[in-house]
Amino acid sequence: MNIFLQTHIVKKGETLEQIAEMYHIPDINILKDHHYLHTPDDSNHLGPTLFVGQEIFIPDQKEIEHYILRKKQVLEERTNRANNLIENGILLPIFNEMDEKIQFIIQDFLDDILQNTSEFDVRLKYLEKEEQHITFLYQKKLLTVNSEKAEMKAYELALKCSACLYPAGLEIDLNRKIHDIKNYHEILKRWKTTQHDLLKTYKDENSIAYIEEVRRTIEVKNELIKAYQQDLFLQTYFYPYFKKYTSGKNESNSRYMSERILYKNQHLITIAEDISVTLNAECIDDRSQQEILNHLPISNAEHDEDELLESKITGNFHLSKQHKLLQQADIIIDSYFYNVKETTKIKLNLK
């Protein structure tokens, strides 16, 4: 301990910043902390304006180094505590001020040959929280298919039908299950108007059958909830959330893709500049390949191993450290339906 305290007597016009620089003190908070350590409470206060003749206690080089080291240790302790809460708790983002614009890209391959690329523009905005449910505004627009604008004739009917579904106010629980559609009557009203116009325009048998299929989904609320539940963007975005991690690891079962394939998931969290969640999943669905393709909810019988689906998922999710909101995701799903390799690659990027 230094019994000879160094002081500085303030001259006219001097500021704390100038004095700190004069004594090679990198942070005026170090100067303030050292000063108050040697000053009686409520006396000789270092305010925004100093007065001539005011005495300020100055730390020596060893004391400066001690302050810097202690500050680093405190920061590391805080970081470790924060990281420990993430690695040993439920991964739950701070959604309150969330209003994200996201690029969403899906690529489909057959035996490693690219078949289709679809790009979507997505908006996801937090609206409210009620008990165990969180409500989001969900808006999605198809931009391009195989680099062609989505307004092309081939996609026209599907685009007109899907336009009725957005924006949607979706209430999601902590199991990633959609509990309700807050603006269902508004969506239904939009659909009624659209359906009336479509039936005037489209007269061919296939188009009328497609419109009828959409009608059966939209006009039954539970069916529409099921359709949103199968939405690939929503499944991907919320995939790492609401899970209990222990020592940065989580093992859980969940369904994915429009066929609702059951996977056993292994999630691993690593924390650096951001939060990274690595996913490895294997299919454990007991339905046959045909039952999965037919979207049957449960298996009707026991099946030989060669009838079961071979499928795996690998993925990386990058979340912001402050709010734990998803910034980027890359997912690869490899499945073998009747010995044909089907691959889906998914990219999600915050705009």
CSV table of C-alpha atoms in Angstrom, one decimal:
chain,number,residue,atom,x,y,z
A,1,MET,CA,0.0,0.0,0.0
A,2,ASN,CA,1.3,3.4,-0.9
A,3,ILE,CA,1.3,5.7,2.2
A,4,PHE,CA,2.4,8.7,0.2
A,5,LEU,CA,-0.7,9.7,-1.7
A,6,GLN,CA,-0.1,11.6,-4.9
A,7,THR,CA,-2.5,14.6,-5.5
A,8,HIS,CA,-3.2,17.1,-8.2
A,9,ILE,CA,-4.3,20.7,-7.5
A,10,VAL,CA,-6.8,21.8,-10.1
A,11,LYS,CA,-5.9,24.8,-12.2
A,12,LYS,CA,-8.2,27.1,-14.1
A,13,GLY,CA,-10.0,25.5,-17.0
A,14,GLU,CA,-8.8,21.9,-16.3
A,15,THR,CA,-11.2,19.0,-16.8
A,16,LEU,CA,-11.1,15.4,-15.4
A,17,GLU,CA,-10.3,14.1,-18.9
A,18,GLN,CA,-7.3,16.4,-19.2
A,19,ILE,CA,-6.0,15.4,-15.8
A,20,ALA,CA,-6.5,11.7,-16.5
A,21,GLU,CA,-4.5,12.1,-19.7
A,22,MET,CA,-1.8,14.1,-17.9
A,23,TYR,CA,-1.2,11.1,-15.5
A,24,HIS,CA,-1.7,8.4,-18.2
A,25,ILE,CA,-4.9,7.2,-16.6
A,26,PRO,CA,-6.9,5.4,-19.4
A,27,ASP,CA,-10.3,5.8,-17.9
A,28,ILE,CA,-11.6,8.7,-15.8
A,29,ASN,CA,-13.7,6.2,-13.7
A,30,ILE,CA,-10.4,4.9,-12.4
A,31,LEU,CA,-9.5,8.4,-11.4
A,32,LYS,CA,-12.9,8.9,-9.7
A,33,ASP,CA,-12.8,5.6,-7.9
A,34,HIS,CA,-9.3,6.2,-6.5
A,35,HIS,CA,-10.2,9.7,-5.5
A,36,TYR,CA,-13.3,8.7,-3.6
A,37,LEU,CA,-11.4,5.8,-1.9
A,38,HIS,CA,-9.3,8.4,-0.1
A,39,THR,CA,-11.9,11.1,0.4
A,40,PRO,CA,-14.6,11.3,3.2
A,41,ASP,CA,-18.1,10.7,2.0
A,42,ASP,CA,-20.0,13.7,0.6
A,43,SER,CA,-16.9,15.9,0.4
A,44,ASN,CA,-14.6,17.0,-2.4
A,45,HIS,CA,-17.0,15.7,-5.0
A,46,LEU,CA,-15.8,15.4,-8.6
A,47,GLY,CA,-18.6,16.9,-10.6
A,48,PRO,CA,-18.8,17.9,-14.3
A,49,THR,CA,-17.1,21.2,-13.4
A,50,LEU,CA,-14.0,21.4,-11.2
A,51,PHE,CA,-13.0,24.4,-9.2
A,52,VAL,CA,-9.6,26.0,-9.0
A,53,GLY,CA,-7.6,24.7,-6.0
A,54,GLN,CA,-9.6,21.5,-5.7
A,55,GLU,CA,-7.4,18.6,-4.6
A,56,ILE,CA,-7.7,15.3,-6.5
A,57,PHE,CA,-6.0,12.1,-5.4
A,58,ILE,CA,-4.0,10.5,-8.2
A,59,PRO,CA,-3.3,6.7,-8.5
A,60,ASP,CA,0.2,5.5,-9.3
A,61,GLN,CA,1.0,3.1,-12.1
A,62,LYS,CA,0.6,0.0,-9.9
A,63,GLU,CA,-2.7,1.2,-8.6
A,64,ILE,CA,-3.9,1.9,-12.2
A,65,GLU,CA,-2.8,-1.6,-13.2
A,66,HIS,CA,-4.7,-3.0,-10.2
A,67,TYR,CA,-7.9,-1.1,-11.2
A,68,ILE,CA,-7.6,-2.3,-14.8
A,69,LEU,CA,-7.1,-5.9,-13.7
A,70,ARG,CA,-9.9,-5.8,-11.2
A,71,LYS,CA,-12.3,-4.3,-13.8
A,72,LYS,CA,-11.3,-7.1,-16.2
A,73,GLN,CA,-12.0,-9.7,-13.5
A,74,VAL,CA,-15.4,-8.2,-12.6
A,75,LEU,CA,-16.3,-8.2,-16.3
A,76,GLU,CA,-15.2,-11.8,-16.7
A,77,GLU,CA,-17.2,-12.8,-13.6
A,78,ARG,CA,-20.3,-11.1,-15.0
A,79,THR,CA,-19.8,-12.8,-18.4
A,80,ASN,CA,-19.3,-16.2,-16.8
A,81,ARG,CA,-22.5,-15.8,-14.7
A,82,ALA,CA,-24.4,-14.7,-17.8
A,83,ASN,CA,-23.0,-17.6,-19.9
A,84,ASN,CA,-23.8,-20.0,-17.1
A,85,LEU,CA,-27.4,-18.9,-17.1
A,86,ILE,CA,-27.6,-19.6,-20.9
A,87,GLU,CA,-25.8,-22.9,-20.7
A,88,ASN,CA,-27.9,-24.1,-17.7
A,89,GLY,CA,-31.3,-22.8,-18.3
A,90,ILE,CA,-34.2,-22.4,-20.8
A,91,LEU,CA,-33.1,-20.6,-24.0
A,92,LEU,CA,-35.7,-17.8,-24.0
A,93,PRO,CA,-35.0,-14.6,-26.0
A,94,ILE,CA,-35.9,-11.1,-25.0
A,95,PHE,CA,-38.7,-10.7,-27.6
A,96,ASN,CA,-40.1,-7.4,-26.2
A,97,GLU,CA,-38.7,-5.0,-28.9
A,98,MET,CA,-38.3,-7.6,-31.6
A,99,ASP,CA,-39.2,-6.4,-35.2
A,100,GLU,CA,-37.0,-8.4,-37.5
A,101,LYS,CA,-36.8,-8.4,-41.3
A,102,ILE,CA,-35.4,-11.7,-42.5
A,103,GLN,CA,-34.2,-13.3,-45.8
A,104,PHE,CA,-35.3,-16.9,-46.0
A,105,ILE,CA,-34.0,-19.2,-48.7
A,106,ILE,CA,-34.9,-22.8,-49.4
A,107,GLN,CA,-33.0,-25.1,-51.9
A,108,ASP,CA,-34.3,-28.5,-52.9
A,109,PHE,CA,-31.9,-31.2,-54.3
A,110,LEU,CA,-32.5,-34.7,-55.7
A,111,ASP,CA,-29.4,-36.9,-55.5
A,112,ASP,CA,-27.3,-33.7,-55.0
A,113,ILE,CA,-28.7,-32.0,-58.1
A,114,LEU,CA,-30.4,-28.7,-57.5
A,115,GLN,CA,-34.1,-28.7,-58.4
A,116,ASN,CA,-35.5,-25.5,-57.0
A,117,THR,CA,-34.5,-22.4,-55.1
A,118,SER,CA,-37.1,-20.2,-53.4
A,119,GLU,CA,-36.4,-16.9,-51.7
A,120,PHE,CA,-38.8,-15.3,-49.2
A,121,ASP,CA,-39.0,-11.9,-47.5
A,122,VAL,CA,-40.2,-12.3,-43.9
A,123,ARG,CA,-41.1,-9.9,-41.1
A,124,LEU,CA,-41.5,-11.2,-37.5
A,125,LYS,CA,-42.7,-8.7,-34.9
A,126,TYR,CA,-43.4,-9.1,-31.2
A,127,LEU,CA,-46.9,-8.0,-30.2
A,128,GLU,CA,-47.6,-9.2,-26.6
A,129,LYS,CA,-47.2,-11.8,-24.0
A,130,GLU,CA,-50.0,-13.5,-22.1
A,131,GLU,CA,-49.1,-16.0,-19.4
A,132,GLN,CA,-47.3,-18.9,-21.3
A,133,HIS,CA,-48.1,-17.5,-24.8
A,134,ILE,CA,-46.3,-15.0,-27.0
A,135,THR,CA,-48.0,-13.3,-29.9
A,136,PHE,CA,-46.1,-12.3,-33.1
A,137,LEU,CA,-47.1,-10.5,-36.3
A,138,TYR,CA,-46.0,-12.8,-39.1
A,139,GLN,CA,-45.6,-11.6,-42.7
A,140,LYS,CA,-44.1,-13.7,-45.5
A,141,LYS,CA,-43.8,-12.9,-49.2
A,142,LEU,CA,-42.3,-15.2,-51.9
A,143,LEU,CA,-39.9,-13.1,-53.9
A,144,THR,CA,-38.3,-15.5,-56.4
A,145,VAL,CA,-38.4,-19.1,-57.6
A,146,ASN,CA,-35.3,-20.3,-59.5
A,147,SER,CA,-34.3,-16.6,-59.9
A,148,GLU,CA,-37.6,-15.7,-61.6
A,149,LYS,CA,-39.9,-13.2,-60.0
A,150,ALA,CA,-42.6,-14.9,-58.1
A,151,GLU,CA,-45.3,-12.9,-59.9
A,152,MET,CA,-44.7,-15.1,-63.0
A,153,LYS,CA,-47.8,-16.8,-64.3
A,154,ALA,CA,-46.8,-20.2,-63.1
A,155,TYR,CA,-47.0,-19.1,-59.4
A,156,GLU,CA,-49.8,-16.6,-59.8
A,157,LEU,CA,-52.7,-18.6,-58.3
A,158,ALA,CA,-50.7,-19.8,-55.3
A,159,LEU,CA,-49.5,-16.3,-54.6
A,160,LYS,CA,-53.0,-14.8,-54.7
A,161,CYS,CA,-54.3,-17.5,-52.3
A,162,SER,CA,-51.3,-17.2,-49.9
A,163,ALA,CA,-51.6,-13.4,-49.8
A,164,CYS,CA,-54.7,-13.8,-47.7
A,165,LEU,CA,-52.8,-15.5,-44.9
A,166,TYR,CA,-50.6,-12.4,-44.1
A,167,PRO,CA,-50.2,-10.6,-41.9
A,168,ALA,CA,-51.1,-13.2,-39.3
A,169,GLY,CA,-51.1,-12.6,-35.5
A,170,LEU,CA,-49.9,-16.0,-34.2
A,171,GLU,CA,-50.0,-16.9,-30.5
A,172,ILE,CA,-47.1,-19.4,-29.8
A,173,ASP,CA,-46.6,-21.3,-26.6
A,174,LEU,CA,-43.3,-22.3,-25.0
A,175,ASN,CA,-43.4,-25.7,-26.8
A,176,ARG,CA,-43.2,-23.9,-30.1
A,177,LYS,CA,-46.9,-24.8,-30.8
A,178,ILE,CA,-49.2,-22.3,-32.3
A,179,HIS,CA,-52.1,-21.9,-29.9
A,180,ASP,CA,-54.3,-19.3,-31.7
A,181,ILE,CA,-54.6,-17.0,-34.7
A,182,LYS,CA,-55.5,-13.6,-33.2
A,183,ASN,CA,-56.7,-12.0,-36.4
A,184,TYR,CA,-58.4,-15.1,-37.8
A,185,HIS,CA,-61.6,-13.3,-38.7
A,186,GLU,CA,-59.6,-10.7,-40.6
A,187,ILE,CA,-57.9,-13.4,-42.6
A,188,LEU,CA,-61.2,-15.2,-43.3
A,189,LYS,CA,-62.7,-11.9,-44.5
A,190,ARG,CA,-59.7,-11.4,-46.9
A,191,TRP,CA,-60.1,-14.9,-48.2
A,192,LYS,CA,-63.8,-14.6,-48.9
A,193,THR,CA,-63.1,-11.5,-51.1
A,194,THR,CA,-60.1,-13.2,-52.8
A,195,GLN,CA,-62.0,-16.5,-53.4
A,196,HIS,CA,-64.9,-14.6,-55.1
A,197,ASP,CA,-62.5,-12.9,-57.4
A,198,LEU,CA,-60.5,-16.1,-58.2
A,199,LEU,CA,-63.6,-18.1,-59.2
A,200,LYS,CA,-64.4,-15.4,-61.7
A,201,THR,CA,-60.9,-15.6,-63.2
A,202,TYR,CA,-59.9,-19.3,-63.0
A,203,LYS,CA,-62.2,-21.7,-64.8
A,204,ASP,CA,-60.0,-24.8,-65.4
A,205,GLU,CA,-60.5,-27.9,-63.3
A,206,ASN,CA,-57.1,-27.9,-61.7
A,207,SER,CA,-57.3,-24.3,-60.5
A,208,ILE,CA,-60.8,-24.8,-59.1
A,209,ALA,CA,-59.6,-27.9,-57.2
A,210,TYR,CA,-56.7,-25.9,-55.8
A,211,ILE,CA,-59.0,-23.1,-54.7
A,212,GLU,CA,-61.3,-25.6,-53.0
A,213,GLU,CA,-58.3,-27.1,-51.2
A,214,VAL,CA,-57.3,-23.7,-49.9
A,215,ARG,CA,-60.8,-22.9,-48.9
A,216,ARG,CA,-61.1,-26.1,-46.7
A,217,THR,CA,-57.9,-25.1,-44.9
A,218,ILE,CA,-58.7,-21.4,-44.3
A,219,GLU,CA,-62.4,-21.8,-43.4
A,220,VAL,CA,-61.6,-24.3,-40.6
A,221,LYS,CA,-59.5,-22.5,-37.9
A,222,ASN,CA,-57.8,-25.6,-36.6
A,223,GLU,CA,-56.8,-26.6,-40.1
A,224,LEU,CA,-55.3,-23.2,-40.7
A,225,ILE,CA,-53.4,-23.4,-37.4
A,226,LYS,CA,-52.1,-26.7,-38.5
A,227,ALA,CA,-50.9,-25.1,-41.8
A,228,TYR,CA,-49.1,-22.4,-40.0
A,229,GLN,CA,-47.6,-25.1,-37.7
A,230,GLN,CA,-46.1,-26.8,-40.7
A,231,ASP,CA,-44.6,-23.5,-42.0
A,232,LEU,CA,-40.9,-24.2,-42.6
A,233,PHE,CA,-39.8,-20.7,-41.6
A,234,LEU,CA,-41.6,-20.7,-38.3
A,235,GLN,CA,-40.3,-24.2,-37.6
A,236,THR,CA,-36.7,-23.1,-38.4
A,237,TYR,CA,-36.7,-19.8,-36.6
A,238,PHE,CA,-38.0,-21.2,-33.3
A,239,TYR,CA,-36.1,-24.5,-33.5
A,240,PRO,CA,-33.4,-23.7,-30.8
A,241,TYR,CA,-35.7,-21.9,-28.4
A,242,PHE,CA,-37.7,-22.8,-25.3
A,243,LYS,CA,-35.4,-25.8,-24.6
A,244,LYS,CA,-33.8,-26.6,-21.2
A,245,TYR,CA,-30.0,-26.7,-21.6
A,246,THR,CA,-27.6,-28.4,-19.1
A,247,SER,CA,-23.9,-27.6,-19.4
A,248,GLY,CA,-24.7,-26.2,-22.8
A,249,LYS,CA,-26.4,-29.4,-24.0
A,250,ASN,CA,-30.0,-30.4,-24.8
A,251,GLU,CA,-31.4,-33.6,-26.0
A,252,SER,CA,-35.1,-33.6,-27.1
A,253,ASN,CA,-37.5,-34.9,-29.6
A,254,SER,CA,-39.5,-32.7,-32.0
A,255,ARG,CA,-41.2,-32.8,-35.4
A,256,TYR,CA,-39.9,-30.9,-38.5
A,257,MET,CA,-40.8,-30.3,-42.1
A,258,SER,CA,-44.3,-30.3,-43.6
A,259,GLU,CA,-44.4,-34.1,-43.1
A,260,ARG,CA,-43.9,-33.5,-39.4
A,261,ILE,CA,-41.1,-36.0,-39.2
A,262,LEU,CA,-40.0,-37.0,-35.7
A,263,TYR,CA,-36.4,-36.4,-34.9
A,264,LYS,CA,-34.2,-36.9,-31.9
A,265,ASN,CA,-32.2,-33.7,-31.5
A,266,GLN,CA,-28.9,-32.9,-29.9
A,267,HIS,CA,-28.2,-29.2,-29.4
A,268,LEU,CA,-24.9,-27.8,-28.2
A,269,ILE,CA,-24.4,-24.2,-27.2
A,270,THR,CA,-21.0,-22.4,-27.5
A,271,ILE,CA,-20.7,-18.8,-26.5
A,272,ALA,CA,-18.1,-16.3,-27.9
A,273,GLU,CA,-19.0,-13.0,-29.6
A,274,ASP,CA,-22.5,-14.5,-30.2
A,275,ILE,CA,-24.4,-17.5,-29.1
A,276,SER,CA,-24.0,-20.5,-31.4
A,277,VAL,CA,-26.3,-23.5,-31.3
A,278,THR,CA,-25.2,-26.6,-33.2
A,279,LEU,CA,-27.9,-29.1,-34.1
A,280,ASN,CA,-27.5,-32.8,-35.0
A,281,ALA,CA,-30.7,-34.8,-35.4
A,282,GLU,CA,-31.6,-38.3,-36.5
A,283,CYS,CA,-35.0,-39.5,-37.6
A,284,ILE,CA,-36.8,-41.7,-35.1
A,285,ASP,CA,-40.2,-41.7,-36.7
A,286,ASP,CA,-42.0,-45.1,-36.5
A,287,ARG,CA,-44.1,-44.4,-39.6
A,288,SER,CA,-43.2,-46.0,-42.9
A,289,GLN,CA,-41.9,-43.8,-45.7
A,290,GLN,CA,-45.3,-44.1,-47.4
A,291,GLU,CA,-47.2,-43.1,-44.3
A,292,ILE,CA,-44.9,-40.0,-43.9
A,293,LEU,CA,-45.4,-39.0,-47.6
A,294,ASN,CA,-49.2,-39.4,-47.1
A,295,HIS,CA,-49.0,-37.2,-44.0
A,296,LEU,CA,-50.6,-39.9,-41.8
A,297,PRO,CA,-50.2,-38.7,-38.2
A,298,ILE,CA,-49.5,-42.1,-36.7
A,299,SER,CA,-48.3,-45.5,-37.9
A,300,ASN,CA,-50.9,-48.2,-38.6
A,301,ALA,CA,-48.6,-51.1,-38.1
A,302,GLU,CA,-45.1,-52.2,-37.2
A,303,HIS,CA,-42.6,-51.9,-40.0
A,304,ASP,CA,-39.4,-53.5,-41.1
A,305,GLU,CA,-36.3,-51.4,-40.8
A,306,ASP,CA,-36.0,-50.8,-44.6
A,307,GLU,CA,-39.5,-49.3,-44.6
A,308,LEU,CA,-38.6,-46.6,-42.1
A,309,LEU,CA,-37.2,-43.3,-43.2
A,310,GLU,CA,-33.5,-42.6,-43.0
A,311,SER,CA,-33.1,-38.9,-42.4
A,312,LYS,CA,-30.8,-36.5,-40.5
A,313,ILE,CA,-30.5,-32.8,-39.9
A,314,THR,CA,-27.3,-30.7,-39.3
A,315,GLY,CA,-27.6,-27.1,-38.5
A,316,ASN,CA,-26.0,-24.0,-37.0
A,317,PHE,CA,-27.9,-21.1,-35.4
A,318,HIS,CA,-26.3,-17.8,-34.5
A,319,LEU,CA,-28.0,-15.7,-31.9
A,320,SER,CA,-27.2,-12.2,-30.6
A,321,LYS,CA,-25.7,-12.3,-27.1
A,322,GLN,CA,-27.6,-9.4,-25.7
A,323,HIS,CA,-31.2,-10.4,-26.6
A,324,LYS,CA,-30.6,-14.0,-27.8
A,325,LEU,CA,-32.5,-13.3,-31.0
A,326,LEU,CA,-31.7,-15.4,-34.1
A,327,GLN,CA,-29.4,-13.6,-36.6
A,328,GLN,CA,-28.4,-16.4,-39.0
A,329,ALA,CA,-29.2,-20.1,-39.5
A,330,ASP,CA,-28.0,-22.8,-41.9
A,331,ILE,CA,-29.8,-26.1,-42.0
A,332,ILE,CA,-29.3,-29.2,-44.1
A,333,ILE,CA,-31.9,-32.0,-44.1
A,334,ASP,CA,-30.9,-35.2,-45.9
A,335,SER,CA,-33.6,-37.9,-46.3
A,336,TYR,CA,-33.7,-41.1,-48.3
A,337,PHE,CA,-37.2,-41.9,-49.7
A,338,TYR,CA,-37.0,-45.2,-51.5
A,339,ASN,CA,-33.3,-44.9,-51.9
A,340,VAL,CA,-33.5,-41.5,-53.5
A,341,LYS,CA,-31.6,-38.8,-51.7
A,342,GLU,CA,-33.6,-35.7,-51.0
A,343,THR,CA,-31.8,-32.7,-49.6
A,344,THR,CA,-33.2,-29.5,-48.4
A,345,LYS,CA,-30.9,-26.6,-47.5
A,346,ILE,CA,-32.3,-23.7,-45.6
A,347,LYS,CA,-30.6,-20.3,-45.0
A,348,LEU,CA,-31.9,-17.6,-42.7
A,349,ASN,CA,-30.2,-14.2,-42.6
A,350,LEU,CA,-31.2,-11.1,-40.7
A,351,LYS,CA,-31.5,-8.1,-43.1
